[in-house]
Short mmCIF file of C-alpha atoms and ligand atoms in Angstrom, two decimals:
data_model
loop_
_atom_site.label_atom_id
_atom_site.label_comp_id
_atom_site.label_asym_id
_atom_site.label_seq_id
_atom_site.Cartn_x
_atom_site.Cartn_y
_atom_site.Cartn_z
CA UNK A 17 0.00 0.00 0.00
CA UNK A 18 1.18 3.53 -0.82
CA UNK A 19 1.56 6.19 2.00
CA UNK A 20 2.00 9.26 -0.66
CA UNK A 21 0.07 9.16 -3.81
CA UNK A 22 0.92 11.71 -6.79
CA UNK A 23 -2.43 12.31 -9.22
CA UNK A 24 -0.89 13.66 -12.27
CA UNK A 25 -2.77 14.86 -15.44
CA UNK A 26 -1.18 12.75 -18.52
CA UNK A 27 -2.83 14.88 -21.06
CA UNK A 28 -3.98 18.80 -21.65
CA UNK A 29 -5.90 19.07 -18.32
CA UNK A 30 -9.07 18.41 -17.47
CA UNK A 31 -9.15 14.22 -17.07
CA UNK A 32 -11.00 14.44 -14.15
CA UNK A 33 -8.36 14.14 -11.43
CA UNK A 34 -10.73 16.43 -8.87
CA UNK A 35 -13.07 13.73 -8.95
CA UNK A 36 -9.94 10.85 -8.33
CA UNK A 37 -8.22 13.15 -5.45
CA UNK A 38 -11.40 13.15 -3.99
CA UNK A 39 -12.21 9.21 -4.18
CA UNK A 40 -8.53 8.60 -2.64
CA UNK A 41 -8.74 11.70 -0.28
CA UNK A 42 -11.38 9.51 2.11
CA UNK A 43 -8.04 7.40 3.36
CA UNK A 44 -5.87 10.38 3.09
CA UNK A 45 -5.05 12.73 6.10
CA UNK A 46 -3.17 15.21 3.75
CA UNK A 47 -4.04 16.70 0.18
CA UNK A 48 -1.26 19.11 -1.25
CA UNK A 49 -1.45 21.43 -4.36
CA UNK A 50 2.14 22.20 -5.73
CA UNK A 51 1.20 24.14 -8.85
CA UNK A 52 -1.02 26.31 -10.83
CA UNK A 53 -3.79 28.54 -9.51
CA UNK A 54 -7.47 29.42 -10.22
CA UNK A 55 -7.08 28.76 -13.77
CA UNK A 56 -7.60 24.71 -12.17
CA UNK A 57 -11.67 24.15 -11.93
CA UNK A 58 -11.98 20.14 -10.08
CA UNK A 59 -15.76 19.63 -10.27
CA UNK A 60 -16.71 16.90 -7.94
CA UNK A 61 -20.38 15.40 -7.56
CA UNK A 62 -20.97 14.45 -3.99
CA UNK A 63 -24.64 12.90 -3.32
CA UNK A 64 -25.78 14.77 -6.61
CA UNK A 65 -24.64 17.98 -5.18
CA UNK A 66 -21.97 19.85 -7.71
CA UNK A 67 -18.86 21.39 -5.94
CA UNK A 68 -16.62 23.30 -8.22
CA UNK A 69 -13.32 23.70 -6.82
CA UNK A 70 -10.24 26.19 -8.38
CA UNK A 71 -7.47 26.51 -5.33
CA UNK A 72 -8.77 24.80 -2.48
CA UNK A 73 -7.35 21.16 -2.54
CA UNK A 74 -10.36 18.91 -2.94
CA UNK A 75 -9.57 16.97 0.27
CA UNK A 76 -11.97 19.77 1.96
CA UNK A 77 -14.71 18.37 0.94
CA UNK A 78 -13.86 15.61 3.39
CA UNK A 79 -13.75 15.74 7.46
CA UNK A 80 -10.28 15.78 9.49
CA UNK A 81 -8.12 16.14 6.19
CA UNK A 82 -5.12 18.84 6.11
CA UNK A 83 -5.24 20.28 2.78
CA UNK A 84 -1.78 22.00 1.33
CA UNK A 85 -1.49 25.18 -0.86
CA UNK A 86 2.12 24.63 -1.68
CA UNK A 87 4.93 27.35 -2.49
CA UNK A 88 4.24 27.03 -6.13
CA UNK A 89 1.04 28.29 -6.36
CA UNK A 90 0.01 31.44 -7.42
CA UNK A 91 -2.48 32.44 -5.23
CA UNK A 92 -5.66 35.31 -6.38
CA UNK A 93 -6.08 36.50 -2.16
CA UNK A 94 -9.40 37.36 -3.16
CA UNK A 95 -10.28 34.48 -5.31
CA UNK A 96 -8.98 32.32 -1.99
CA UNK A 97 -10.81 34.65 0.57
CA UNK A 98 -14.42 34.22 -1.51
CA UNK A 99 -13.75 30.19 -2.45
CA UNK A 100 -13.33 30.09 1.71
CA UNK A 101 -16.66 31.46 2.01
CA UNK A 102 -17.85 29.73 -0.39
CA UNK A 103 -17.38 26.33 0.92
CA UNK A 104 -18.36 28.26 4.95
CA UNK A 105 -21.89 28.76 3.20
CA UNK A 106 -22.13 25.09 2.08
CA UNK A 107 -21.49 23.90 5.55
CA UNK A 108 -17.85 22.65 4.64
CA UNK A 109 -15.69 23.79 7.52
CA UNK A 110 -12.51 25.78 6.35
CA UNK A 111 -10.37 26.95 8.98
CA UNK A 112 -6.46 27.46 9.19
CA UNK A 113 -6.34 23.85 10.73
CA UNK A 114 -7.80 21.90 7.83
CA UNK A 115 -6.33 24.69 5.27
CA UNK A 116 -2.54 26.24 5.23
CA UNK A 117 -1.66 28.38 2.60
CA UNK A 118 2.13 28.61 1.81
CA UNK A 119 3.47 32.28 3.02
CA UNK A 120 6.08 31.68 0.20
CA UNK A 121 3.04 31.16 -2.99
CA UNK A 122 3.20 33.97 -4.81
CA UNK A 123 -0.13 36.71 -5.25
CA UNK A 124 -1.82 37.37 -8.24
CA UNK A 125 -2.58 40.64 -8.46
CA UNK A 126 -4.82 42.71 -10.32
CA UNK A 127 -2.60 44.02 -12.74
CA UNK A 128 -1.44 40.27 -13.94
CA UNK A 129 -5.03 39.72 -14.53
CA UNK A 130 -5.08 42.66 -16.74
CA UNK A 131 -2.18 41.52 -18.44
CA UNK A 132 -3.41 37.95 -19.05
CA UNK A 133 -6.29 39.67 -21.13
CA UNK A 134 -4.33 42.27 -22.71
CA UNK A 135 -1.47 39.62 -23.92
CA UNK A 136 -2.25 36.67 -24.08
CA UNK A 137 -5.33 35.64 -26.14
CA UNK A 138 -3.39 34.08 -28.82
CA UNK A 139 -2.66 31.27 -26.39
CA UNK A 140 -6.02 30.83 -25.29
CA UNK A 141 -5.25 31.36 -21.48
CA UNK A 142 -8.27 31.27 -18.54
CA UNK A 143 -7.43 35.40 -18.23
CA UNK A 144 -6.87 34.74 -14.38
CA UNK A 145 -3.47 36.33 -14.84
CA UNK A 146 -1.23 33.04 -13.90
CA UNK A 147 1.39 33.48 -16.33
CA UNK A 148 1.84 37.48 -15.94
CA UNK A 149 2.09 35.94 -11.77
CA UNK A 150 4.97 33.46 -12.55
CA UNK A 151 6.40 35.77 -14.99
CA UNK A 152 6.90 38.03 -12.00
CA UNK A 153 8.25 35.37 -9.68
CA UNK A 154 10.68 34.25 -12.02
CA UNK A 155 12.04 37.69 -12.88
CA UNK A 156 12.40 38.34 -8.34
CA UNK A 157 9.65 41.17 -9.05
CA UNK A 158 6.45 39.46 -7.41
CA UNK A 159 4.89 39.40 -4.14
CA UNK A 160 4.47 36.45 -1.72
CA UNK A 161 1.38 35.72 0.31
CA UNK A 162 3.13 37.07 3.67
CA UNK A 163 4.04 40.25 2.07
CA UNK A 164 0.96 40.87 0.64
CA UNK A 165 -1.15 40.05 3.98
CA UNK A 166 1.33 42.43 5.40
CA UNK A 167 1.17 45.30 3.61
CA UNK A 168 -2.57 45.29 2.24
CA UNK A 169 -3.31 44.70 6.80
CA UNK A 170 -5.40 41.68 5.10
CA UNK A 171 -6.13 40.03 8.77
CA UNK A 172 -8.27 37.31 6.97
CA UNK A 173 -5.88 35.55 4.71
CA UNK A 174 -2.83 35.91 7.69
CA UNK A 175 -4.22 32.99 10.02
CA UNK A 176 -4.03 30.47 7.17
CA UNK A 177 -0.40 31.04 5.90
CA UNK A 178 2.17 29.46 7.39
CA UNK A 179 6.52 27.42 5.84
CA UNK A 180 4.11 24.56 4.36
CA UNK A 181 7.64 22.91 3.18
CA UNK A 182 8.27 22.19 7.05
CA UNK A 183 4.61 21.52 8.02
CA UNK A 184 4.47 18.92 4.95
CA UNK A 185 8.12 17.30 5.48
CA UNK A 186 7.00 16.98 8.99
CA UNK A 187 3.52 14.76 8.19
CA UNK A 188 5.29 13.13 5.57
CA UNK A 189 7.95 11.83 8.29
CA UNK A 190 5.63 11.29 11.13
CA UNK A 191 3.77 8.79 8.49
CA UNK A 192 0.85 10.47 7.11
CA UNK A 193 -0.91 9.46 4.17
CA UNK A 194 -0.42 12.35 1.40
CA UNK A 195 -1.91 12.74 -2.11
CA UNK A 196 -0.21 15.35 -4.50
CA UNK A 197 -3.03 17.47 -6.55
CA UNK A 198 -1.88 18.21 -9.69
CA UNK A 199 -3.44 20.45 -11.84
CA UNK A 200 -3.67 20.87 -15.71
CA UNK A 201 -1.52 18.34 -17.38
CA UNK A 202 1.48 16.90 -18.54
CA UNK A 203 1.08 18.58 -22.25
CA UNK A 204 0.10 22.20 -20.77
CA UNK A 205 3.94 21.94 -19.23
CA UNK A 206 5.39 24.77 -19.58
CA UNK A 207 8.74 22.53 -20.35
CA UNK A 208 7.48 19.22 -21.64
CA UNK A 209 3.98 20.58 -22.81
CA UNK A 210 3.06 21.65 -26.30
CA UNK A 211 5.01 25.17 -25.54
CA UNK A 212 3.96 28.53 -26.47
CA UNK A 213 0.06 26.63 -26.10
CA UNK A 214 1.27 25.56 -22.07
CA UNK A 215 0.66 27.00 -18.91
CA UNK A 216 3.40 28.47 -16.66
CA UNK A 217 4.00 25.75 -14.20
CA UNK A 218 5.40 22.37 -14.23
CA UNK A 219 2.35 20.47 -14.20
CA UNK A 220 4.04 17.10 -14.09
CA UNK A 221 5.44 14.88 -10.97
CA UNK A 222 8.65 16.92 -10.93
CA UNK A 223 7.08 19.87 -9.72
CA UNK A 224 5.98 18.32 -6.85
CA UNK A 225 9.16 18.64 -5.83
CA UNK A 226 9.68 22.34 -6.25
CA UNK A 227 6.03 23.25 -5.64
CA UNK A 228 6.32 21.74 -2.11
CA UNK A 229 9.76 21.97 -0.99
CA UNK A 230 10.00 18.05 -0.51
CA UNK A 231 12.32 15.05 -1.81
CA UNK A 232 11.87 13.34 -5.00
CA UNK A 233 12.83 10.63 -2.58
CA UNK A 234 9.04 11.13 -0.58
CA UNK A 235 7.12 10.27 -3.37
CA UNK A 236 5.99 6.62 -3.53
CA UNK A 237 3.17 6.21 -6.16
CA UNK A 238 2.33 8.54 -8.97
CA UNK A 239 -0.51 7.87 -10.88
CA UNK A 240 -1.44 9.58 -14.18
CA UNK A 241 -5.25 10.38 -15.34
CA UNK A 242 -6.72 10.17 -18.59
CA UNK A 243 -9.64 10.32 -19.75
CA UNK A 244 -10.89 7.01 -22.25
CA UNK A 245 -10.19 10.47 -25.49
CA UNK A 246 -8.24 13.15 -25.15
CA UNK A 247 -10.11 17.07 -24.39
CA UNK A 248 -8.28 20.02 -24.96
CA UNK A 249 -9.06 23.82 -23.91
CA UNK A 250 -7.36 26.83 -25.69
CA UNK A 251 -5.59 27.03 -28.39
CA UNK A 252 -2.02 24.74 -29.43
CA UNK A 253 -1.67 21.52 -31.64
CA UNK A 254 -4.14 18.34 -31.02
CA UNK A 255 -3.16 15.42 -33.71
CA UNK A 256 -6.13 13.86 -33.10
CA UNK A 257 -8.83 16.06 -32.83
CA UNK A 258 -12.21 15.41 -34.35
CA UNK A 259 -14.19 18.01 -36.49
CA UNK A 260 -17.37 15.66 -36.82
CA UNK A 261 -20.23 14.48 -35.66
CA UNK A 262 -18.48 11.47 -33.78
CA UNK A 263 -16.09 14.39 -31.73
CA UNK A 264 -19.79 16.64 -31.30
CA UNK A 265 -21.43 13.18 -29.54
CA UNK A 266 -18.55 13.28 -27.47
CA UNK A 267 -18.32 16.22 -26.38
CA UNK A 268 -22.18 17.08 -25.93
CA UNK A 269 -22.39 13.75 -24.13
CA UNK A 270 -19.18 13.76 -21.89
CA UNK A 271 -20.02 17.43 -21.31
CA UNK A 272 -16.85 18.93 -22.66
CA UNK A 273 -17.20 22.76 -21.51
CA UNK A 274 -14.53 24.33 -19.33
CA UNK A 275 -15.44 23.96 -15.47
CA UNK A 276 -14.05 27.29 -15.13
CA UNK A 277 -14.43 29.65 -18.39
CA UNK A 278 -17.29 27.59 -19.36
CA UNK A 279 -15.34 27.16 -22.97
CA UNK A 280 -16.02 24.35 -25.37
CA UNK A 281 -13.62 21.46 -25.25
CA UNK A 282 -11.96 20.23 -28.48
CA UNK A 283 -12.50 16.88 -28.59
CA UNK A 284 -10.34 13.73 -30.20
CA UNK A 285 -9.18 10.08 -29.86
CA UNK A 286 -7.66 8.59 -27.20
CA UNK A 287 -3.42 9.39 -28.15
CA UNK A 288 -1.76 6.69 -27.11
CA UNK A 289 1.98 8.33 -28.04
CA UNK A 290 1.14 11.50 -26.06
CA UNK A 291 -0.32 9.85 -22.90
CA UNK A 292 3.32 6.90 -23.31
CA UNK A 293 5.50 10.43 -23.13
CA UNK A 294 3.49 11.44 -19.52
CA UNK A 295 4.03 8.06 -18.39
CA UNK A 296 7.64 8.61 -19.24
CA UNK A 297 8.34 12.51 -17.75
CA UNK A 298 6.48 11.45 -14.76
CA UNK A 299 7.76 7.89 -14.47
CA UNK A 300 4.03 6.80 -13.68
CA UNK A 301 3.25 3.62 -11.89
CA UNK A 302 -0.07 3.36 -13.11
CA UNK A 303 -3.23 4.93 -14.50
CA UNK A 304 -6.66 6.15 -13.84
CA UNK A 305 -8.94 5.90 -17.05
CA UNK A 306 -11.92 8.02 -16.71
CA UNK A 307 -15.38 9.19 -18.65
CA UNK A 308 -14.81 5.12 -20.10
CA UNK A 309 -18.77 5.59 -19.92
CA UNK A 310 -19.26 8.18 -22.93
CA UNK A 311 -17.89 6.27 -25.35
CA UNK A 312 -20.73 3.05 -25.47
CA UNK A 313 -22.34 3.37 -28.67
CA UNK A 314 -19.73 4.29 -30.87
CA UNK A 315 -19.12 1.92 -33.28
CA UNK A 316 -15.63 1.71 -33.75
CA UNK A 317 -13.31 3.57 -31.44
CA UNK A 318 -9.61 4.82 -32.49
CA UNK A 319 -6.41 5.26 -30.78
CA UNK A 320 -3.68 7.32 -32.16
CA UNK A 321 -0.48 4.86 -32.66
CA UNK A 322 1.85 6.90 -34.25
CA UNK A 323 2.11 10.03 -36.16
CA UNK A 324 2.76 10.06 -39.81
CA UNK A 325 4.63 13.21 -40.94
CA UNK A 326 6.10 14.27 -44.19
CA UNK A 327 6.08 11.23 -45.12
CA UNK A 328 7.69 9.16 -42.21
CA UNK A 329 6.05 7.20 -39.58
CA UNK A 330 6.48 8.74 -35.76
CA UNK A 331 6.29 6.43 -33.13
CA UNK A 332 7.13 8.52 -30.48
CA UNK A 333 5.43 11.72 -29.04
CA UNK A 334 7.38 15.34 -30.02
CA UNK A 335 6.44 18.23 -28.75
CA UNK A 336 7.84 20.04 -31.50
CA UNK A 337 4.73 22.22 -32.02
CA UNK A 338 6.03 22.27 -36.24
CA UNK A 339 5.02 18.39 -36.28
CA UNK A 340 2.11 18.17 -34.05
CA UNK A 341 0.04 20.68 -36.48
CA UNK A 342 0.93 19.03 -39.84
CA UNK A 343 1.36 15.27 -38.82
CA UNK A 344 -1.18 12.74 -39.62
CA UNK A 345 -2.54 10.68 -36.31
CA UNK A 346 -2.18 6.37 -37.49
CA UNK A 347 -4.68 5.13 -36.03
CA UNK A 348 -5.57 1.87 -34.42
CA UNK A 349 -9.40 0.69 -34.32
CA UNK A 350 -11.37 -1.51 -31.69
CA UNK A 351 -15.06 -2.33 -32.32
CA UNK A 352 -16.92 -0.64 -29.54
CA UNK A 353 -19.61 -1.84 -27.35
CA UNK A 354 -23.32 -0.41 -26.80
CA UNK A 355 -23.83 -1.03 -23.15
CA UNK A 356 -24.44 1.96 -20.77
CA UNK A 357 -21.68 2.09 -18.19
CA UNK A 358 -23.38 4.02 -16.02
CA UNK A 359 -23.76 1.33 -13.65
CA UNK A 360 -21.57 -1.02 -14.14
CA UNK A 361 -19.52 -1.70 -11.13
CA UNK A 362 -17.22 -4.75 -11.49
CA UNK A 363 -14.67 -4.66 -14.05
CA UNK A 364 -14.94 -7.88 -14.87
CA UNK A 365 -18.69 -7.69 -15.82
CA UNK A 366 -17.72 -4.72 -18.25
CA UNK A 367 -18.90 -5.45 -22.57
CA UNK A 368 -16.13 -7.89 -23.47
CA UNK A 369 -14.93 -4.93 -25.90
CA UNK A 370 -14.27 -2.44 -23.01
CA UNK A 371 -12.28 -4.70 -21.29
CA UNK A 372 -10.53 -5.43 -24.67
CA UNK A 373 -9.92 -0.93 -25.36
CA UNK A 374 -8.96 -0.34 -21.60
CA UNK A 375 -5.91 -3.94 -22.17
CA UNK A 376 -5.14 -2.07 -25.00
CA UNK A 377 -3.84 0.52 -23.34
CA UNK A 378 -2.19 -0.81 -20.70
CA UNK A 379 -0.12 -2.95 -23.88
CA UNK A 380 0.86 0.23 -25.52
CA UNK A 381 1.49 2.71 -22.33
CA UNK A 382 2.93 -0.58 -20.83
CA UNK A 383 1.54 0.30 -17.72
CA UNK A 384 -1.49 -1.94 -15.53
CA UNK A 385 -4.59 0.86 -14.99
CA UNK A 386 -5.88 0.67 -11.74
CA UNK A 387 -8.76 2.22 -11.64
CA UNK A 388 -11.65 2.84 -14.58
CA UNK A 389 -14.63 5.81 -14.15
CA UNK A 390 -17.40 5.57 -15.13
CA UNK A 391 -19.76 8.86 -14.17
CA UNK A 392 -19.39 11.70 -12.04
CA UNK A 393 -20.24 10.03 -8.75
CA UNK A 394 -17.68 9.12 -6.66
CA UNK A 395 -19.66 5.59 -6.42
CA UNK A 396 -19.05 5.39 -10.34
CA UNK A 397 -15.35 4.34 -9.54
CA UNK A 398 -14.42 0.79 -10.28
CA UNK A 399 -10.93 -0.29 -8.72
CA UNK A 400 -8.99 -2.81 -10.79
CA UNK A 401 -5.63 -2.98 -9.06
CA UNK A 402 -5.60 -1.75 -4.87
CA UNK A 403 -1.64 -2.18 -4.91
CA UNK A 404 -1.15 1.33 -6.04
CA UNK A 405 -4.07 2.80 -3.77
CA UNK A 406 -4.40 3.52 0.20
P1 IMP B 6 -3.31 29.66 -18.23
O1 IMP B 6 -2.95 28.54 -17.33
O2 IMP B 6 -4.52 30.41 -17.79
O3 IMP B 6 -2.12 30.57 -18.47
O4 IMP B 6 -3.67 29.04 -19.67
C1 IMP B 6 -2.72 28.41 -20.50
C2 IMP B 6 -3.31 27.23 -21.23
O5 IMP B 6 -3.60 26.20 -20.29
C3 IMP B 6 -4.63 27.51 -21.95
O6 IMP B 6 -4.69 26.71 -23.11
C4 IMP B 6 -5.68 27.06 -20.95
O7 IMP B 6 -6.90 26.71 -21.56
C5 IMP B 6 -4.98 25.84 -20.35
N1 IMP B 6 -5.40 25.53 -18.99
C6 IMP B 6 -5.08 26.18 -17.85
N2 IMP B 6 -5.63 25.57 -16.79
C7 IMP B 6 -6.32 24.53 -17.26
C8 IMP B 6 -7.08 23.49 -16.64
O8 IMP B 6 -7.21 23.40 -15.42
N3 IMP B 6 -7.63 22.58 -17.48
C9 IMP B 6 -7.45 22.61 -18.82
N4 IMP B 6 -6.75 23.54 -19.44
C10 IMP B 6 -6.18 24.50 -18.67
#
């Protein structure tokens, strides 16, 4: 059994790890973020009741849990201050014993939010003004949480920061289960992703690391989530994205709009060379497959094997942005099945040919998958393999 679980995006963001974090955050008694900011929206469905979450680590939404709000966040105060109440007026208690904020993250400030808008709509960014924030940090011109609480006398947000690097290091040795919260994903890197179409963190299991201020040496598992096809938001390269009817089923039926700018995902086969190049950067143990449920009823389902590109055959993902736009995806194809999902909730009951797409997976990532999703609920979970769990 693991005692620190990493949940990792392995494609553009959006797989549904909020919903994951919060399955595994019941045996958890820690959930840390380490990057990003409110530009993250983890929708999770608790008893039919929709909680969208953008900073606060989803482990809130469960009793006695510490949740983290690492170093290498960028942090909107007053994004954090109204998500607080937020969650006080749903009767979730948030105080600064079940949530520390790192005095280290860096603020987002209005004027990076004005920035984002003014300069950066070619990339397709959520306009909450995290890359002007980083950009800041980075060049030693930004302002940490402390400094900010000091100087705008912000009594509210004080209480709940706090060196998270020594508080986490210290759970982490006295034995406490901890899951890392990534958010985006392992292509919206801003140095393995699809770059200039990335955010401006490290999204994958390395910036745990940094985003923390722990060992590489403290994390056990790290799992990567996908979803059963690939979503993307914003603009940047997406081999296989589908302009028909087959990607508007998808997305009207997996609900593919933006939990926080409400934006239409792009929607496209399952890429088998992208998600094999996560598994590699963030040397994952095993994976999560999740919305397995919206694809019944499609006929024949592809996955992207290779990339063919002037001419040659790729079998390995590039980021090189120049190849991504102009290569052609191979694909692979798997009759589907017809059987709602919905419900299903032993794997070994599934259609014959969803067991047969989710082994075909695990053959070419060469990883086992250890858990499959299939619906919102956190009851729609079914666990395949427990080794890599709590
Ligand atoms: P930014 O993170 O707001 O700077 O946006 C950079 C790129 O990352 C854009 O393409 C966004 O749509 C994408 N992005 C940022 N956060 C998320 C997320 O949580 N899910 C999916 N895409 C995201």
């Amino acid at each position: 059994m693991a005692n620190s679980i990493a949940i990792i995006g392995a494609q553009f963001g959006d797989e549904g790890k909020g919903k994951i974090i919060d399955f595994l955050a019941e045996n958890a008694d820690v959930v840390a973020r380490f990057n990003g900011g409110n530009n993250a929206g983890h929708t999770i469905n608790v008893n039919g009741k929709t909680v969208i979450l953008h900073l606060i680590p989803s482990g809130i939404l469960h009793k006695g849990k510490i949740n983290i709000i690492g170093n290498g966040v960028v942090v909107d105060p007053a994004v954090l201050m109204e998500e607080i109440e937020e969650l006080k007026g749903k009767g979730i208690k948030v105080t600064p014993d079940n949530l520390i904020v790192s005095e280290n993250a860096h603020a987002i400030l209005e004027k990076h939010i004005r920035e984002d808008k003014e300069k950066n709509m070619h990339i397709g960014t959520t306009s909450r003004g995290i890359g002007p924030a980083y950009t800041d940090k980075v060049a030693r011109a930004g302002l940490k949480l402390i400094d900010y609480a000091n100087q705008s006398n912000n009594s509210k947000l004080k209480p709940f920061l706090k060196n998270t690097a020594l508080l986490i290091n210290n759970l982490i040795d006295k034995g406490k289960k901890v899951l890392f919260e990534g958010a985006q994903g392992t292509l919206l890197d801003i140095d393995h992703g699809t770059y200039p179409y990335v955010t401006s963190s490290n999204t994958i299991a390395g910036g745990i690391c940094t985003g923390l201020g722990i060992s590489p040496k403290k994390i056990k598992t790290i799992l990567g989530v996908a979803k059963a096809y690939t979503t993307r938001v914003g603009n940047g390269a997406m081999p296989t994205e589908l302009k028909d009817d087959t990607g508007k089923i998808i997305q009207q039926k997996g609900k593919e709009f933006g939990a926080t700018t409400g934006r239409a995902r792009r929607v496209g086969w399952f890429d088998a060379l992208m998600c094999k190049y996560a598994v590699m950067v963030n040397g994952l143990d095993a994976l999560v497959i999740t919305k397995l449920d919206i694809l019944s009823e499609i006929e024949n389902i592809k996955i992207c094997v290779g990339y063919k590109h002037n001419g040659k055959i790729i079998r390995e993902f590039s980021n090189n942005i120049e190849i991504l736009q102009k290569c052609e995806p191979i694909y692979e194809e798997l009759p589907g099945w017809k059987e709602n999902l919905n419900d299903a909730n032993d794997f070994n009951l599934f259609p014959q040919n969803a067991k047969n797409y989710i082994k075909r997976i695990e053959e070419l990532l060469n990883i086992p998958v250890c858990i499959v999703s299939v619906g919102a609920e956190r009851s729609q979970t079914i666990i395949l393999r427990k080794e890599f769990l709590f």
